[in-house]
mmCIF file of C-alpha atoms in Angstrom:
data_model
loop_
_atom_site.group_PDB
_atom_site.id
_atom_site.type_symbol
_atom_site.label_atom_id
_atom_site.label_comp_id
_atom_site.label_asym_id
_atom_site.label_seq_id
_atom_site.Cartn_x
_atom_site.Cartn_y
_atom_site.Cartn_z
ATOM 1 C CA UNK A 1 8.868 8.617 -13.159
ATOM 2 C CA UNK A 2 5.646 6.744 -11.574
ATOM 3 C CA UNK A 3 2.777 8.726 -9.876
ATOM 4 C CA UNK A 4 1.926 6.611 -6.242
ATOM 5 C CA UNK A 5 -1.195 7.813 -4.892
ATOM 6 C CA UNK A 6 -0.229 6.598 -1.236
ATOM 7 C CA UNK A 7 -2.695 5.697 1.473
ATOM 8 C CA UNK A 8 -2.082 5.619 5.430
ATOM 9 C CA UNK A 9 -2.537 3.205 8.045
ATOM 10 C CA UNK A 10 -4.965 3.459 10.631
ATOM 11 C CA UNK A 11 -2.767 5.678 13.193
ATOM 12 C CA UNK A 12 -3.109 8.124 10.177
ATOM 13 C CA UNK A 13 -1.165 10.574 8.004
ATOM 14 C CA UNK A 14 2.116 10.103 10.383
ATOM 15 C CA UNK A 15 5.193 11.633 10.125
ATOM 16 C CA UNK A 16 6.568 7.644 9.595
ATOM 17 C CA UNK A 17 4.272 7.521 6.762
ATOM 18 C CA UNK A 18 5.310 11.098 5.514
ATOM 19 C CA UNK A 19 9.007 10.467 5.112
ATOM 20 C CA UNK A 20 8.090 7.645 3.577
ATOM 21 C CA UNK A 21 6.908 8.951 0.808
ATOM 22 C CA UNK A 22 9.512 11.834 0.679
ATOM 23 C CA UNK A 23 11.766 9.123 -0.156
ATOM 24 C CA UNK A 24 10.128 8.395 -2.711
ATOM 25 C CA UNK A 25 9.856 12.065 -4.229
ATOM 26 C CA UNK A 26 13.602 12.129 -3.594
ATOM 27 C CA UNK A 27 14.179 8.903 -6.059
ATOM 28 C CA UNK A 28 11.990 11.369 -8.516
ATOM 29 C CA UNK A 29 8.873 10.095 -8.753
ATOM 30 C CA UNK A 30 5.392 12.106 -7.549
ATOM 31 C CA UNK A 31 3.422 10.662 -4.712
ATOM 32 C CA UNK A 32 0.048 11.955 -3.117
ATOM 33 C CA UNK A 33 -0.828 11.359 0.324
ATOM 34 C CA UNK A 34 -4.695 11.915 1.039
ATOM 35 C CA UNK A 35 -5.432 12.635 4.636
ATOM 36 C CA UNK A 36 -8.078 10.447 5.058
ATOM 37 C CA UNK A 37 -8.193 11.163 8.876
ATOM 38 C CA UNK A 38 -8.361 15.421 8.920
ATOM 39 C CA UNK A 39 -4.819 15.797 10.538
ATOM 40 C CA UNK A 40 -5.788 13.195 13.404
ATOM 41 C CA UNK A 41 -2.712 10.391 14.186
ATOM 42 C CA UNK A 42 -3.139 8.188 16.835
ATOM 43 C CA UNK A 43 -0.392 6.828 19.441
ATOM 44 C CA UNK A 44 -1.284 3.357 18.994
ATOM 45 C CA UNK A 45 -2.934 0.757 16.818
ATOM 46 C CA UNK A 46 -6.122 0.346 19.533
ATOM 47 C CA UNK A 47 -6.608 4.167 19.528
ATOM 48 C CA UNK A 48 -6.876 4.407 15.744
ATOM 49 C CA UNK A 49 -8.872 1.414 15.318
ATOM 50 C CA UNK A 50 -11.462 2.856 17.854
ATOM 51 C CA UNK A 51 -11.532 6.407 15.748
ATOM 52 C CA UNK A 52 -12.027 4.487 12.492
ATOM 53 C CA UNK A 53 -14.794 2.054 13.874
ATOM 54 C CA UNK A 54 -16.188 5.529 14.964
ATOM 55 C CA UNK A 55 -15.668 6.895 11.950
ATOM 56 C CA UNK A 56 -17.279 3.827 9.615
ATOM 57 C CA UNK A 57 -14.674 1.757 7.632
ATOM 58 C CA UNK A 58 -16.799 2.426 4.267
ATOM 59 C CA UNK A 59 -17.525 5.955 4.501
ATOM 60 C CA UNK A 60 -13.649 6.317 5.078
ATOM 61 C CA UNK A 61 -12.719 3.973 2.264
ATOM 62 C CA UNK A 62 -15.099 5.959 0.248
ATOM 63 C CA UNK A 63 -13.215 9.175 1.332
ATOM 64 C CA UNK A 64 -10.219 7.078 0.007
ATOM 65 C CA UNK A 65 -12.033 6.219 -3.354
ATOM 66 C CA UNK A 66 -12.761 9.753 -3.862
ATOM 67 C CA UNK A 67 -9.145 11.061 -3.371
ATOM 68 C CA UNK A 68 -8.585 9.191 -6.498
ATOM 69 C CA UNK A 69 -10.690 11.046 -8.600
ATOM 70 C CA UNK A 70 -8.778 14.358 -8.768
ATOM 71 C CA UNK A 71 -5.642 12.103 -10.220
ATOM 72 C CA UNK A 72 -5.065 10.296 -13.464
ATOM 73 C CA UNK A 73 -5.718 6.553 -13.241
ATOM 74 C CA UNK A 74 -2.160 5.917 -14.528
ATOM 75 C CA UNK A 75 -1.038 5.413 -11.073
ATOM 76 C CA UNK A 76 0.334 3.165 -8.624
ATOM 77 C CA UNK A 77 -1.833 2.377 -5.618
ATOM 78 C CA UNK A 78 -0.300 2.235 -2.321
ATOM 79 C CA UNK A 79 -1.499 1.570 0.992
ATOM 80 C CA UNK A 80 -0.311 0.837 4.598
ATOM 81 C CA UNK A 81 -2.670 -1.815 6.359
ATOM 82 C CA UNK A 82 -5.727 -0.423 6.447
ATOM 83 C CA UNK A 83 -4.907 1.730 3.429
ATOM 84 C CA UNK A 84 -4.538 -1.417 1.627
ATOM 85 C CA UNK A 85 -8.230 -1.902 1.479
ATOM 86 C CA UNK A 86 -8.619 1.401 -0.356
ATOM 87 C CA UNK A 87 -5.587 0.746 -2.543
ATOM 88 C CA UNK A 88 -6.448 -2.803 -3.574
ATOM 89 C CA UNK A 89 -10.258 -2.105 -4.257
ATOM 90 C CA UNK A 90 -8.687 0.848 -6.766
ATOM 91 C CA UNK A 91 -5.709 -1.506 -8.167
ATOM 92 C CA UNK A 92 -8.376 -4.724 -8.566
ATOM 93 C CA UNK A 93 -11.482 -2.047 -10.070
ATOM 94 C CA UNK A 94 -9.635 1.222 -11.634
ATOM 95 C CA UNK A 95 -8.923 0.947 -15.197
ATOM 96 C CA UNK A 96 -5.385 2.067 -15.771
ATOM 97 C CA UNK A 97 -3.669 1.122 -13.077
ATOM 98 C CA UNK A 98 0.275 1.201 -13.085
ATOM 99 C CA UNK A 99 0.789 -1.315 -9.991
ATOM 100 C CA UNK A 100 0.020 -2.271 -6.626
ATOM 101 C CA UNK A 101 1.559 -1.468 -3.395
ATOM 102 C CA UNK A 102 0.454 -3.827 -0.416
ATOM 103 C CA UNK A 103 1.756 -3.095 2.533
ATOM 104 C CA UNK A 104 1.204 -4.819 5.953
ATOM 105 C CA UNK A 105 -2.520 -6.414 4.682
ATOM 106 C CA UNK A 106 -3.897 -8.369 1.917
ATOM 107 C CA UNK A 107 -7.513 -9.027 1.235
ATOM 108 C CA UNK A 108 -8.817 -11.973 -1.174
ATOM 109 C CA UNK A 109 -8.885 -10.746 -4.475
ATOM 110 C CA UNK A 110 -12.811 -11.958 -4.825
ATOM 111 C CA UNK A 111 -13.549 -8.754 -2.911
ATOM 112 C CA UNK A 112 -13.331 -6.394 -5.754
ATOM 113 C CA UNK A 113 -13.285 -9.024 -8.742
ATOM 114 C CA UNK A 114 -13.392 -12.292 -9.947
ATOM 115 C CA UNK A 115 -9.365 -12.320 -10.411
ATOM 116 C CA UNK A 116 -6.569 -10.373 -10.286
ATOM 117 C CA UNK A 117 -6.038 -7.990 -13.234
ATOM 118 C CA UNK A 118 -3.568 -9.488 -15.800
ATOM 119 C CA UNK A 119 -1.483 -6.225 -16.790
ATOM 120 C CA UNK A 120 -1.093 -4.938 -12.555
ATOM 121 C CA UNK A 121 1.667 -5.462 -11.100
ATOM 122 C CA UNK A 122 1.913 -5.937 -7.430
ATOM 123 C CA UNK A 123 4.185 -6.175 -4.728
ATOM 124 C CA UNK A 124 2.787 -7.397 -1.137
ATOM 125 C CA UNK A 125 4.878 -6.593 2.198
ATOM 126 C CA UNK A 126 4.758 -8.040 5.543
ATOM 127 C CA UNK A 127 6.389 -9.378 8.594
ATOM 128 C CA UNK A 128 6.251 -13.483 9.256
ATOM 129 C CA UNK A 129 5.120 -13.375 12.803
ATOM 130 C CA UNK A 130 2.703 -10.480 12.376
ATOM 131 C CA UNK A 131 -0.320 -11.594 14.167
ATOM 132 C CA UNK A 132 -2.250 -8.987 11.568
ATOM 133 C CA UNK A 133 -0.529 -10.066 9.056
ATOM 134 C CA UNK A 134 -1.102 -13.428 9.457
ATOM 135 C CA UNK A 135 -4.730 -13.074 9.024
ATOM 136 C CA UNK A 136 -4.151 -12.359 5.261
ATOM 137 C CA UNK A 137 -0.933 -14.385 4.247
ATOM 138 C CA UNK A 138 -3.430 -17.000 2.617
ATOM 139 C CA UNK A 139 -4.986 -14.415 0.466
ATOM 140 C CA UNK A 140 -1.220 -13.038 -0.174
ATOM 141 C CA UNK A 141 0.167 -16.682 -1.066
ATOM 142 C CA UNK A 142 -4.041 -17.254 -3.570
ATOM 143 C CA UNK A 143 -2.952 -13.608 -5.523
ATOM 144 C CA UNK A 144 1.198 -14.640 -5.713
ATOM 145 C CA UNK A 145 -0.071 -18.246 -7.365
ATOM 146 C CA UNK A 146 -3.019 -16.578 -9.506
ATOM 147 C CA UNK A 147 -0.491 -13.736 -11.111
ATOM 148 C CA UNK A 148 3.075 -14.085 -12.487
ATOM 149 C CA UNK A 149 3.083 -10.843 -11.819
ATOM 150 C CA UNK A 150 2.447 -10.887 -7.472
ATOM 151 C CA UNK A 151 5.097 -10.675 -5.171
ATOM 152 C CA UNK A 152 5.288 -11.779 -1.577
ATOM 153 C CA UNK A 153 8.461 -10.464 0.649
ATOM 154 C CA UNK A 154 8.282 -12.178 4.375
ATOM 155 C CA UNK A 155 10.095 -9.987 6.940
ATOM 156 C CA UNK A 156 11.502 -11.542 10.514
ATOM 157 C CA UNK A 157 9.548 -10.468 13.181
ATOM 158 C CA UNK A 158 6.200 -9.623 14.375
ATOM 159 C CA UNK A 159 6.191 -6.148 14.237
ATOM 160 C CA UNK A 160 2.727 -4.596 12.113
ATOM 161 C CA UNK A 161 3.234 -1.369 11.344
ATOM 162 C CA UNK A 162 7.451 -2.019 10.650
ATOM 163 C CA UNK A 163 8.197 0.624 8.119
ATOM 164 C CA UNK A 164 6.975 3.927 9.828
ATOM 165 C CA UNK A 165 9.978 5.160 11.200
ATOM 166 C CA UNK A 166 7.771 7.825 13.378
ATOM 167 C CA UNK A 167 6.288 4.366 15.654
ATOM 168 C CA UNK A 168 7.433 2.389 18.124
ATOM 169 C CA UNK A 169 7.585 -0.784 16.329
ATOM 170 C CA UNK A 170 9.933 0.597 13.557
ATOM 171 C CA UNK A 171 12.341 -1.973 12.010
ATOM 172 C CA UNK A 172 14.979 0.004 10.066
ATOM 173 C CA UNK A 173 16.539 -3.509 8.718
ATOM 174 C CA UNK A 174 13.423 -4.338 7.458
ATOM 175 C CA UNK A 175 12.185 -0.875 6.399
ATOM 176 C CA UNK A 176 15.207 -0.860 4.216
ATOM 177 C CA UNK A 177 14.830 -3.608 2.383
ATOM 178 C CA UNK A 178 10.960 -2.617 2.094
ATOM 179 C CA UNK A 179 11.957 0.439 0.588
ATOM 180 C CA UNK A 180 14.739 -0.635 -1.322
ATOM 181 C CA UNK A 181 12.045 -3.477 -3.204
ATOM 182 C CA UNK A 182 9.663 -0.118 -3.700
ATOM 183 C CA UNK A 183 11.896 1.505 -5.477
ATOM 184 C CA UNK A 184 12.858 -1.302 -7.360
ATOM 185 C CA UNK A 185 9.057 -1.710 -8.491
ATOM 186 C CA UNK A 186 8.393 1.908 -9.421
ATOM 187 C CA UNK A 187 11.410 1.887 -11.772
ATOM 188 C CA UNK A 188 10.362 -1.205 -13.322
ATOM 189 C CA UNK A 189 6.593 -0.025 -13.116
ATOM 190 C CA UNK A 190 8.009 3.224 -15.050
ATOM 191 C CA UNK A 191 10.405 1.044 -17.534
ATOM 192 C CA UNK A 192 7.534 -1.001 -18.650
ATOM 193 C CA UNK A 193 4.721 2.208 -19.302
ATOM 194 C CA UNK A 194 7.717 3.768 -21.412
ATOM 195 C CA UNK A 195 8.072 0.712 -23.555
ATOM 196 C CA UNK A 196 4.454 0.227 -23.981
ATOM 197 C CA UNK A 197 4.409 4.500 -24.818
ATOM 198 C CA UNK A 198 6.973 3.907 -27.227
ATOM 199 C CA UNK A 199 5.457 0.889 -28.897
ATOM 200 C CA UNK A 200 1.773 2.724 -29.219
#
């Protein structure tokens, strides 16, 4: 099955964000979920925004970065808002990448590259009326036109964070389907690697 290397949002490593990907374990595939916060969550968006400002946004997305360098680099990349950053940079910049997991945030593609890479896959999550989310639905909408092989799902609502079912602004309708398209991916993700293996 596919190997996720799974990065949180910036209310950290929550339990929301744990069963998450337990669910994914449980459909058989292996995820890793780098504490990029030392066992610190936050109750709400403001609070973890002020520890991460704190903190530096580049020295933690270079703690992100160098998660990935205990793991193979035939992964998928997954991240949660401000995970994305970390996740993106990897899918857009890491040769071997399985996929691409963007979840809640989008950046513009000319961040980490002149385009997005041909043989990625990528599947990019968020809610219509997300006032975060909104911020980055024109770079969503630039990578979906530039790759035939980008994804945009719109969810109802305005929730951010909608799919950690350890928050406050939890959707379960919408987490479903969320998780029901990410499964969906890493089987396909999975189906094409064992054609190409089989083909080499």
């Amino acid at each position: 099955m596919s190997e996720v290397l799974l990065y949180h949002h910036v209310q950290g490593l929550t339990e929301g964000v744990r069963a998450f990907a337990d669910r994914l374990r449980q459909a058989g595939h292996t995820v890793h979920t780098p504490d990029l916060f030392d066992g610190r969550s936050f109750g709400t968006l403001e609070e973890g925004l002020a520890f991460a400002r704190e903190s530096g946004f580049d020295a933690l997305a270079e703690r992100g970065a160098a998660a990935a360098e205990g793991i193979g680099p035939d992964v998928v990349y997954a991240g949660f808002s401000f995970g994305v950053t970390i996740a993106q940079r990897l899918a857009q910049t890491r040769p071997g990448a399985r996929g691409a997991l963007l979840m809640y945030s989008c950046l513009p593609v000319s961040e980490f590259g002149e385009a997005w890479p041909e043989d990625v896959p990528v599947q990019v999550h968020g809610k219509a009326g997300d006032d975060f989310f909104l911020e980055d639905i024109e770079a969503a909408r630039a990578l979906v036109d530039s790759s035939n092989r980008a994804e945009l799902f719109l969810y109802p609502g305005t929730e951010h964070l909608f799919a950690d079912s350890s928050l406050p602004s939890y959707d379960p309708e919408a987490a479903a389907s969320l998780n029901e398209r990410v499964l969906a991916f890493l089987d396909r993700v999975q189906s094409h690697a064992s054609s190409v293996d089989r083909r080499a």
